[in-house]
């Protein structure tokens, strides 16, 4: 890559200018023990890793430099600096004109990648005295620094020198994602989760290069997003949740805060308003919406499939138009999810009519519609996306219509399924999904009728009937969601359970430091885990 030469020149130039301008310091040669970048604890596994067996000594004399501020690269540099501080305590300056003594540089450089199509592709070059990230976009640089965060050893190795120094294994990584859509879903409707909880989940997902968070904002048990033109949705429909607790909702300001926080992590929020079924909370708030013939009452149970909108009333579509307009106005991402699952009391023709009409509303507001796999039974457009969760027959219909598919097969990818019969939380209607079962499957060939070219990506949904706080969320999501990140980012050739399970075991110190109450599966030989399987099972 011709840019490499330029970057090297720049690093040498910046480095020498600093050394001349500030105190002169001769780079100390530290003889690190040989390293092996290829066996570092990276998840998801990068496309290509070439180890060179020495190390970059990350210490207080390291400085970060980036491409110009307006490209977004400086912000990525500051993010990295903050995370290095959290992990090592080191304060690493970013683009400092006068950084003091410097003898090693991390340079985050805007450079065209080898693959013009891949906006998330990056290269990471680690030598004794520099770490260079070449990336075409700040988004790609952001993915690259997650890899770098992962290969900085979790504990200070201060036996090597009189000052704390973290040896980063040297070599070259060339990386890009296998699938463009890598997601998780959080159901904030069955139980409500706070803005702080959602932000913590975003922090953790971003570390594993997941780039979409789908929020299931409405269901029978609760409406969780403020709609200014229909205030009772949250006043009434948001007032409770499964089990009869107080529920809650996001104001539009809260939601914007989540969207902005996600954007800072190069993550897109996918809002879902589930309809025409799963709409009891909406119909309790505004009974004219109801189409199931019964007087709606607030619902705190966990049954599905009993509610429906009245699909033949124009006022229902006027309502939906307002809801889609208000949410899309504050959702910069390209998607709007209309749900569409388990509408068991909606007549087939009414369902088709409904989905067709709602698709037009979503398109009017400039978004691509996503729906659960049932939506492919309607006459929808090839630009819409079907989220495969249960029915291969529906998935095949989507493929025939030329639609793209997001893979969320319940038997493999549902984070709310119990690990085994002893699991404290979760359901098991689709399967028990232990950590290995969650990982050992091949999205590229999971369903016969879904060809690779039509798979947009993989998403792991976390339904919340059985969980009501962040610890319980973490118990179901972690460690399985880490495996879904690898299933969606890494190529089939680079995925291997025996290899993965060692890298997963070594995530324990990170998860502990992040205060994540993950399920310490006995199938993993956790490294110095704070929690033991027995402890978790008892409380
Ligand atoms: C099925 S998956 C549902 C949800 C439940 C989930 C529980 C899907 C599209 N619908 O309403 O919460 O099972 O696992």
Coordinates of C-alpha atoms and ligand atoms in Angstrom, one line a residue:
X1 CA 0.0 0.0 0.0
X2 CA 1.7 3.2 -1.1
X3 CA 0.2 5.1 1.9
X4 CA 2.3 3.0 4.2
X5 CA 5.4 4.7 3.1
X6 CA 3.8 8.1 3.7
X7 CA 2.7 7.0 7.1
X8 CA 6.0 5.7 8.1
X9 CA 7.6 9.0 6.9
X10 CA 5.0 10.9 8.9
X11 CA 5.5 8.9 12.1
X12 CA 9.3 9.3 11.9
X13 CA 8.8 13.0 11.2
X14 CA 6.4 13.6 14.0
X15 CA 8.5 11.4 16.3
X16 CA 11.7 13.2 15.5
X17 CA 10.2 16.7 15.6
X18 CA 8.9 15.9 19.1
X19 CA 12.2 14.5 20.2
X20 CA 14.0 17.6 19.0
X21 CA 11.5 20.0 20.3
X22 CA 11.2 18.4 23.7
X23 CA 13.7 16.6 25.8
X24 CA 15.8 14.4 23.7
X25 CA 15.3 10.7 24.6
X26 CA 17.0 7.8 23.1
X27 CA 14.6 4.9 22.7
X28 CA 15.3 2.3 25.3
X29 CA 15.6 -1.2 23.9
X30 CA 13.6 -3.5 26.1
X31 CA 14.0 -7.2 25.3
X32 CA 10.5 -8.6 25.7
X33 CA 10.0 -12.3 25.7
X34 CA 8.8 -13.5 22.2
X35 CA 5.1 -12.9 21.6
X36 CA 2.6 -14.5 19.3
X37 CA 0.0 -12.1 17.9
X38 CA -1.8 -15.0 16.3
X39 CA -2.7 -16.5 19.6
X40 CA -3.7 -13.1 21.2
X41 CA -7.2 -13.0 22.7
X42 CA -9.0 -11.3 19.9
X43 CA -12.7 -11.8 19.4
X44 CA -13.9 -11.7 16.7
X45 CA -11.0 -13.3 15.0
X46 CA -9.5 -11.0 12.4
X47 CA -9.3 -12.0 8.7
X48 CA -5.5 -12.3 8.6
X49 CA -2.8 -12.2 11.4
X50 CA 0.9 -12.3 10.7
X51 CA 2.9 -12.3 13.9
X52 CA 6.5 -11.0 14.1
X53 CA 7.1 -12.2 17.6
X54 CA 8.4 -9.0 19.3
X55 CA 6.5 -6.3 21.0
X56 CA 5.6 -2.6 21.2
X57 CA 6.1 -1.3 24.8
X58 CA 3.0 0.7 25.7
X59 CA 3.9 3.0 28.5
X60 CA 3.8 6.6 29.7
X61 CA 6.1 7.7 26.9
X62 CA 3.6 6.6 24.2
X63 CA 1.6 9.3 22.2
X64 CA -1.3 8.9 19.9
X65 CA -1.5 10.9 16.6
X66 CA -4.4 10.8 14.2
X67 CA -5.5 12.2 10.9
X68 CA -7.2 15.6 10.9
X69 CA -9.9 16.3 13.5
X70 CA -12.7 16.8 10.9
X71 CA -12.4 13.3 9.6
X72 CA -13.5 11.9 13.0
X73 CA -10.2 10.2 13.5
X74 CA -9.2 12.4 16.4
X75 CA -12.3 11.4 18.3
X76 CA -11.3 7.7 17.7
X77 CA -7.9 8.6 19.1
X78 CA -9.4 10.1 22.2
X79 CA -11.7 7.1 22.6
X80 CA -8.6 4.8 22.5
X81 CA -6.7 7.0 24.9
X82 CA -9.6 6.9 27.4
X83 CA -9.9 3.1 27.2
X84 CA -6.1 2.6 27.6
X85 CA -6.4 4.8 30.7
X86 CA -9.2 2.6 32.0
X87 CA -7.2 -0.6 31.4
X88 CA -3.6 0.5 32.4
X89 CA -3.9 3.8 34.2
X90 CA -1.6 5.4 31.5
X91 CA -2.5 8.9 30.3
X92 CA -1.7 8.9 26.6
X93 CA -1.9 12.3 24.9
X94 CA -3.7 12.7 21.6
X95 CA -2.4 15.0 18.9
X96 CA -0.4 16.9 21.5
X97 CA 1.8 19.6 20.1
X98 CA 4.1 19.3 23.1
X99 CA 3.7 15.8 24.6
X100 CA 6.9 15.7 26.6
X101 CA 9.1 12.7 26.3
X102 CA 7.8 10.3 23.6
X103 CA 9.4 7.1 22.4
X104 CA 6.6 5.2 20.8
X105 CA 3.7 6.4 18.7
X106 CA 0.3 5.0 17.9
X107 CA -0.8 6.5 14.6
X108 CA -4.4 6.3 13.5
X109 CA -4.2 7.1 9.8
X110 CA -6.8 7.7 7.2
X111 CA -5.8 5.6 4.2
X112 CA -7.6 3.9 1.4
X113 CA -7.9 0.2 2.2
X114 CA -7.2 -2.7 -0.2
X115 CA -11.0 -3.1 -0.6
X116 CA -12.8 0.0 -1.7
X117 CA -16.2 -1.5 -0.9
X118 CA -15.4 -2.4 2.7
X119 CA -15.9 0.7 4.8
X120 CA -15.0 -1.1 8.0
X121 CA -11.8 -2.7 6.7
X122 CA -8.5 -1.7 8.5
X123 CA -4.9 -2.7 8.9
X124 CA -3.0 -2.8 12.1
X125 CA 0.8 -2.8 12.0
X126 CA 2.6 -3.2 15.2
X127 CA 6.4 -2.9 15.4
X128 CA 8.8 -2.2 18.2
X129 CA 8.4 1.5 18.1
X130 CA 5.0 2.2 16.4
X131 CA 1.5 1.0 16.1
X132 CA -0.1 2.2 12.8
X133 CA -3.8 1.8 12.1
X134 CA -4.6 2.4 8.4
X135 CA -8.4 2.8 7.8
X136 CA -10.4 4.4 5.1
X137 CA -13.1 5.8 7.5
X138 CA -13.3 6.7 11.1
X139 CA -15.7 3.8 11.5
X140 CA -13.0 1.4 10.2
X141 CA -10.5 3.0 12.6
X142 CA -12.9 2.5 15.4
X143 CA -13.2 -1.2 14.6
X144 CA -9.4 -1.4 14.4
X145 CA -8.9 0.1 17.9
X146 CA -11.2 -2.5 19.4
X147 CA -8.6 -5.1 18.2
X148 CA -5.8 -3.0 19.7
X149 CA -7.7 -2.7 23.0
X150 CA -8.0 -6.5 23.1
X151 CA -4.3 -7.2 22.6
X152 CA -3.0 -4.9 25.3
X153 CA -2.4 -7.3 28.1
X154 CA -5.0 -7.1 30.8
X155 CA -2.4 -6.9 33.6
X156 CA 0.7 -4.7 33.9
X157 CA 3.9 -6.7 33.4
X158 CA 6.1 -4.5 35.5
X159 CA 8.7 -7.2 36.2
X160 CA 10.2 -6.4 32.8
X161 CA 11.4 -2.9 33.7
X162 CA 11.5 -0.5 36.5
X163 CA 8.4 1.3 35.1
X164 CA 5.1 -0.2 34.1
X165 CA 5.0 -1.3 30.5
X166 CA 2.5 -3.3 28.6
X167 CA 4.0 -5.4 25.8
X168 CA 1.7 -5.3 22.8
X169 CA 2.5 -8.3 20.5
X170 CA 3.9 -7.2 17.2
X171 CA 2.8 -8.2 13.6
X172 CA 0.3 -7.2 11.0
X173 CA -3.4 -7.6 11.0
X174 CA -5.6 -7.2 7.9
X175 CA -9.2 -7.3 8.8
X176 CA -12.8 -6.7 7.5
X177 CA -16.2 -8.0 8.4
X178 CA -17.8 -11.0 6.8
X179 CA -21.3 -9.6 7.3
X180 CA -22.2 -5.9 7.3
X181 CA -25.1 -6.3 9.8
X182 CA -23.9 -7.6 13.2
X183 CA -26.5 -7.1 15.8
X184 CA -28.2 -7.7 19.1
X185 CA -31.8 -6.9 20.1
X186 CA -33.0 -5.8 23.5
X187 CA -36.6 -6.1 24.5
X188 CA -37.3 -3.1 26.6
X189 CA -41.1 -3.7 26.4
X190 CA -41.6 -6.9 28.6
X191 CA -39.3 -5.3 31.2
X192 CA -38.0 -1.8 30.9
X193 CA -34.3 -1.1 31.0
X194 CA -32.8 2.3 31.7
X195 CA -30.7 4.5 29.5
X196 CA -27.7 3.6 31.7
X197 CA -28.3 -0.1 31.2
X198 CA -28.6 0.3 27.4
X199 CA -25.4 2.4 27.3
X200 CA -23.5 -0.3 29.2
X201 CA -24.8 -2.9 26.8
X202 CA -23.6 -0.7 23.9
X203 CA -20.1 -0.4 25.5
X204 CA -19.8 -4.1 25.6
X205 CA -21.2 -4.9 22.2
X206 CA -18.9 -2.3 20.5
X207 CA -15.8 -3.9 22.0
X208 CA -16.8 -7.0 20.0
X209 CA -17.4 -5.0 16.8
X210 CA -21.2 -5.4 16.9
X211 CA -22.7 -2.5 14.9
X212 CA -26.5 -2.7 15.3
X213 CA -28.6 -2.5 18.4
X214 CA -32.3 -3.3 17.7
X215 CA -34.6 -1.9 20.4
X216 CA -37.9 -3.8 20.7
X217 CA -39.8 -0.7 21.9
X218 CA -43.4 -1.8 22.1
X219 CA -45.3 -5.0 23.0
X220 CA -48.5 -6.2 24.7
X221 CA -47.0 -5.4 28.1
X222 CA -45.6 -1.9 27.5
X223 CA -45.1 1.0 25.1
X224 CA -41.6 2.4 25.9
X225 CA -41.0 5.4 23.5
X226 CA -42.6 8.8 23.9
X227 CA -44.8 9.8 21.0
X228 CA -45.7 13.5 21.4
X229 CA -48.8 13.4 19.3
X230 CA -50.2 10.4 21.2
X231 CA -49.1 11.0 24.8
X232 CA -51.2 8.2 26.4
X233 CA -49.1 5.6 24.8
X234 CA -46.5 6.1 27.5
X235 CA -48.7 7.6 30.2
X236 CA -51.0 4.6 30.2
X237 CA -49.3 2.0 28.0
X238 CA -45.8 2.5 29.6
X239 CA -47.1 2.3 33.2
X240 CA -46.5 -1.4 33.8
X241 CA -44.5 -4.5 32.7
X242 CA -44.3 -8.2 33.1
X243 CA -44.9 -9.1 36.7
X244 CA -46.8 -5.9 37.5
X245 CA -43.8 -3.6 38.3
X246 CA -43.9 0.1 37.4
X247 CA -42.6 -0.2 33.8
X248 CA -41.2 3.0 32.3
X249 CA -40.4 4.6 29.0
X250 CA -37.8 6.6 27.1
X251 CA -38.6 10.2 26.5
X252 CA -37.6 11.3 23.0
X253 CA -34.6 13.1 24.7
X254 CA -33.6 9.8 26.3
X255 CA -33.9 8.0 23.0
X256 CA -31.8 10.7 21.3
X257 CA -29.2 10.2 24.0
X258 CA -29.1 6.5 23.2
X259 CA -28.9 7.1 19.5
X260 CA -26.0 9.6 20.0
X261 CA -24.2 7.2 22.4
X262 CA -24.5 4.4 19.9
X263 CA -23.3 6.7 17.1
X264 CA -20.2 7.4 19.2
X265 CA -19.6 3.7 19.1
X266 CA -20.3 3.5 15.4
X267 CA -23.5 1.6 16.1
X268 CA -26.9 2.0 14.5
X269 CA -30.1 1.9 16.6
X270 CA -32.8 0.0 14.9
X271 CA -36.2 1.0 16.4
X272 CA -39.0 -1.5 16.4
X273 CA -42.7 -0.9 16.9
X274 CA -44.3 -4.3 16.8
X275 CA -47.6 -4.5 15.0
X276 CA -50.4 -5.5 14.1
X277 CA -50.1 -8.1 16.9
X278 CA -48.2 -7.5 20.2
X279 CA -50.2 -4.2 20.5
X280 CA -52.2 -4.5 23.7
X281 CA -50.4 -1.6 25.4
X282 CA -51.2 0.7 22.5
X283 CA -54.8 -0.4 22.4
X284 CA -55.3 0.1 26.2
X285 CA -54.0 3.7 25.6
X286 CA -56.2 4.3 22.6
X287 CA -59.0 1.7 22.4
X288 CA -60.0 2.7 18.8
X289 CA -56.8 0.9 17.6
X290 CA -58.0 -2.5 18.9
X291 CA -59.2 -5.1 16.5
X292 CA -59.6 -8.2 18.7
X293 CA -63.1 -7.4 19.9
X294 CA -62.3 -7.4 23.6
X295 CA -62.0 -4.5 25.9
X296 CA -58.3 -4.1 26.4
X297 CA -56.8 -4.0 29.9
X298 CA -53.1 -3.5 30.9
X299 CA -51.4 -6.9 30.6
X300 CA -48.6 -8.1 32.9
X301 CA -48.4 -11.8 31.8
X302 CA -46.2 -13.4 29.1
X303 CA -48.7 -14.9 26.6
X304 CA -48.3 -13.9 23.0
X305 CA -50.6 -13.6 20.0
X306 CA -53.8 -12.3 21.5
X307 CA -53.8 -8.7 20.4
X308 CA -54.2 -7.0 17.0
X309 CA -54.8 -3.6 15.5
X310 CA -57.9 -3.0 13.5
X311 CA -56.4 -3.2 10.1
X312 CA -59.3 -1.8 8.1
X313 CA -59.6 1.6 9.8
X314 CA -57.9 4.6 8.2
X315 CA -57.5 6.2 11.6
X316 CA -55.2 3.3 12.6
X317 CA -52.9 4.2 9.6
X318 CA -53.0 7.9 10.5
X319 CA -51.8 6.9 14.0
X320 CA -49.1 4.6 12.6
X321 CA -48.0 7.5 10.3
X322 CA -47.5 9.7 13.3
X323 CA -45.6 7.1 15.2
X324 CA -43.3 6.2 12.3
X325 CA -42.7 9.9 11.6
X326 CA -41.8 10.8 15.2
X327 CA -39.5 7.9 15.6
X328 CA -37.8 8.2 12.2
X329 CA -37.2 11.9 12.8
X330 CA -34.9 10.9 15.7
X331 CA -33.5 7.7 14.2
X332 CA -30.7 8.5 11.7
X333 CA -30.1 4.9 10.8
X334 CA -31.5 3.4 7.6
X335 CA -34.0 1.0 9.1
X336 CA -37.4 0.9 10.8
X337 CA -38.6 -2.5 12.2
X338 CA -42.4 -3.0 12.1
X339 CA -42.4 -6.3 14.0
X340 CA -45.1 -8.3 12.3
X341 CA -44.6 -11.5 14.3
X342 CA -47.2 -13.8 15.9
X343 CA -50.3 -11.9 14.8
X344 CA -52.4 -15.0 15.6
X345 CA -55.7 -13.1 15.8
X346 CA -55.3 -11.0 12.7
X347 CA -57.0 -12.6 9.6
X348 CA -54.5 -13.6 6.9
X349 CA -55.8 -11.1 4.4
X350 CA -55.9 -8.3 6.9
X351 CA -52.4 -9.1 7.9
X352 CA -51.2 -8.8 4.3
X353 CA -53.1 -5.6 3.7
X354 CA -51.7 -4.2 6.9
X355 CA -48.0 -5.0 6.1
X356 CA -48.4 -3.7 2.6
X357 CA -49.7 -0.4 3.9
X358 CA -47.3 0.0 6.7
X359 CA -44.3 -0.7 4.4
X360 CA -45.4 2.3 2.3
X361 CA -45.5 4.5 5.4
X362 CA -42.0 3.4 6.4
X363 CA -40.7 4.1 2.8
X364 CA -42.4 7.5 2.8
X365 CA -40.2 8.4 5.8
X366 CA -37.1 7.3 3.9
X367 CA -36.4 4.1 5.8
X368 CA -36.0 0.4 4.8
X369 CA -38.5 -1.8 6.5
X370 CA -37.4 -4.8 8.5
X371 CA -40.0 -7.3 9.8
X372 CA -39.9 -10.7 11.5
X373 CA -40.0 -13.5 9.0
X374 CA -43.9 -13.5 8.7
X375 CA -43.8 -10.2 6.8
X376 CA -42.6 -12.1 3.7
X377 CA -46.1 -13.5 3.4
X378 CA -47.3 -10.0 2.3
X379 CA -46.6 -8.5 -1.1
X380 CA -43.6 -6.6 -0.1
X381 CA -40.7 -4.9 -1.8
X382 CA -37.3 -6.5 -2.4
X383 CA -35.7 -3.6 -0.5
X384 CA -37.4 -4.6 2.7
X385 CA -35.6 -7.1 5.0
X386 CA -36.9 -10.2 6.6
X387 CA -35.6 -11.3 10.0
X388 CA -35.6 -15.1 10.1
X389 CA -36.4 -16.4 13.5
X390 CA -38.5 -19.5 13.1
X391 CA -40.0 -20.3 9.7
X392 CA -37.8 -21.5 6.9
X393 CA -40.9 -21.4 4.7
X394 CA -41.2 -17.7 5.3
X395 CA -37.5 -17.2 4.8
X396 CA -37.8 -18.9 1.4
X397 CA -40.6 -16.6 0.5
X398 CA -38.4 -13.6 1.3
X399 CA -35.6 -15.0 -0.8
X400 CA -38.0 -15.5 -3.8
X401 CA -39.0 -11.8 -3.4
X402 CA -35.3 -10.8 -3.6
X403 CA -35.3 -9.6 0.0
X404 CA -32.2 -9.6 2.2
X405 CA -32.4 -11.6 5.4
X406 CA -31.1 -11.1 8.9
X407 CA -30.5 -14.4 10.6
X408 CA -31.8 -14.8 14.1
X409 CA -32.8 -18.5 14.3
X410 CA -34.3 -19.0 17.7
X411 CA -32.8 -22.5 18.1
X412 CA -29.3 -21.0 17.8
X413 CA -29.3 -17.2 18.3
X414 CA -31.9 -16.4 20.9
X415 CA -30.2 -15.0 23.9
X416 CA -33.3 -15.5 26.1
X417 CA -33.1 -19.3 25.8
X418 CA -31.8 -21.1 28.9
X419 CA -28.3 -22.5 28.8
X420 CA -29.5 -25.7 30.4
X421 CA -32.2 -27.0 32.8
X422 CA -30.5 -25.3 35.7
X423 CA -30.5 -21.8 34.2
X424 CA -32.0 -19.3 36.6
X425 CA -33.4 -17.1 33.8
X426 CA -34.7 -17.6 30.3
X427 CA -37.2 -19.8 28.4
X428 CA -36.6 -23.0 26.5
X429 CA -39.5 -23.2 23.9
X430 CA -36.9 -23.2 21.1
X431 CA -34.0 -25.0 22.7
X432 CA -31.6 -25.0 25.5
X433 CA -28.6 -23.2 24.1
X434 CA -25.3 -23.8 26.0
X435 CA -22.3 -21.7 25.0
X436 CA -20.9 -24.2 22.5
X437 CA -24.3 -24.7 20.8
X438 CA -24.7 -21.0 20.4
X439 CA -21.3 -20.8 18.6
X440 CA -21.2 -24.0 16.6
X441 CA -23.4 -23.3 13.5
X442 CA -22.8 -21.8 10.2
X443 CA -24.9 -18.7 9.3
X444 CA -23.8 -19.0 5.6
X445 CA -25.5 -22.4 5.3
X446 CA -27.9 -22.6 8.2
X447 CA -31.1 -22.7 6.2
X448 CA -31.0 -24.4 2.8
X449 CA -33.1 -21.8 1.1
X450 CA -31.0 -18.7 2.1
X451 CA -28.0 -18.1 -0.1
X452 CA -25.0 -16.3 1.3
X453 CA -25.5 -13.3 -1.1
X454 CA -28.9 -12.5 0.5
X455 CA -27.8 -12.7 4.1
X456 CA -27.4 -9.1 5.4
X457 CA -26.1 -10.4 8.7
X458 CA -26.7 -12.0 12.1
X459 CA -28.6 -10.7 15.1
X460 CA -29.0 -12.2 18.6
X461 CA -32.3 -11.1 20.2
X462 CA -32.7 -10.8 23.9
X463 CA -36.3 -11.0 24.9
X464 CA -37.0 -9.9 28.5
X465 CA -40.0 -11.9 29.9
X466 CA -37.7 -13.5 32.5
X467 CA -35.1 -10.7 33.2
X468 CA -35.7 -7.3 34.8
X469 CA -32.3 -5.8 35.6
X470 CA -28.9 -5.4 34.1
X471 CA -27.3 -8.4 36.0
X472 CA -30.0 -10.7 34.7
X473 CA -29.5 -9.2 31.2
X474 CA -25.8 -9.9 31.4
X475 CA -26.4 -13.5 32.6
X476 CA -28.3 -14.3 29.5
X477 CA -26.3 -12.2 27.0
X478 CA -22.8 -13.0 28.2
X479 CA -20.9 -14.9 27.1
X480 CA -23.1 -16.0 24.2
X481 CA -23.3 -12.6 22.5
X482 CA -19.5 -12.6 22.2
X483 CA -19.8 -15.7 20.0
X484 CA -22.4 -14.1 17.8
X485 CA -19.9 -11.3 17.1
X486 CA -17.5 -13.8 15.8
X487 CA -20.2 -15.6 13.8
X488 CA -21.0 -12.3 12.0
X489 CA -17.6 -10.7 11.7
X490 CA -15.2 -13.6 11.0
X491 CA -15.0 -15.8 8.0
X492 CA -16.1 -19.4 8.2
X493 CA -12.5 -20.6 7.8
X494 CA -11.5 -18.5 10.8
X495 CA -14.1 -19.8 13.2
X496 CA -13.2 -22.8 15.3
X497 CA -14.8 -23.8 18.7
X498 CA -11.6 -25.2 20.2
X499 CA -9.7 -22.1 19.4
X500 CA -12.6 -19.7 20.3
X501 CA -13.2 -21.3 23.7
X502 CA -9.7 -20.4 24.8
X503 CA -10.0 -16.8 23.6
X504 CA -13.4 -16.7 25.3
X505 CA -12.0 -18.0 28.6
X506 CA -9.5 -15.2 28.5
X507 CA -12.2 -12.5 28.3
X508 CA -12.9 -13.1 32.0
X509 CA -10.6 -10.4 33.3
X510 CA -12.1 -7.8 30.9
X511 CA -15.7 -8.8 31.8
X512 CA -14.8 -8.7 35.5
X513 CA -13.2 -5.2 35.1
X514 CA -16.4 -4.1 33.3
X515 CA -18.4 -5.5 36.1
X516 CA -20.3 -7.9 33.8
X517 CA -22.1 -10.6 35.7
X518 CA -21.8 -13.2 32.9
X519 CA -22.8 -16.8 33.2
X520 CA -19.6 -18.7 34.0
X521 CA -20.4 -21.7 31.9
X522 CA -18.7 -24.9 33.2
X523 CA -17.9 -25.7 29.5
X524 CA -15.3 -22.8 29.6
X525 CA -12.1 -22.9 31.5
X526 CA -12.4 -19.3 32.7
X527 CA -9.2 -17.4 33.3
X528 CA -9.1 -16.0 36.9
X529 CA -12.8 -15.4 36.9
X530 CA -14.2 -13.5 39.7
X531 CA -17.3 -15.6 39.7
X532 CA -17.5 -19.4 40.0
X533 CA -20.2 -21.5 38.5
X534 CA -21.3 -22.7 41.9
X535 CA -21.6 -19.1 43.3
X536 CA -23.8 -18.0 40.4
X537 CA -26.0 -21.1 40.6
X538 CA -26.6 -20.6 44.3
X539 CA -27.7 -17.0 44.6
Ligands
LIG1 C1 -41.2 -15.2 20.3 S1 -39.4 -14.2 18.2 C2 -41.4 -13.9 20.1 C3 -41.4 -13.0 21.2 C4 -41.1 -13.6 22.5 C5 -40.0 -14.7 22.3 C6 -39.6 -15.4 23.6 C7 -40.6 -13.3 18.0 C8 -40.5 -12.6 16.7 N1 -41.6 -13.3 18.8 O1 -42.6 -12.2 21.3 O2 -40.7 -12.7 23.4 O3 -40.5 -15.7 21.4 O4 -38.5 -16.2 23.3

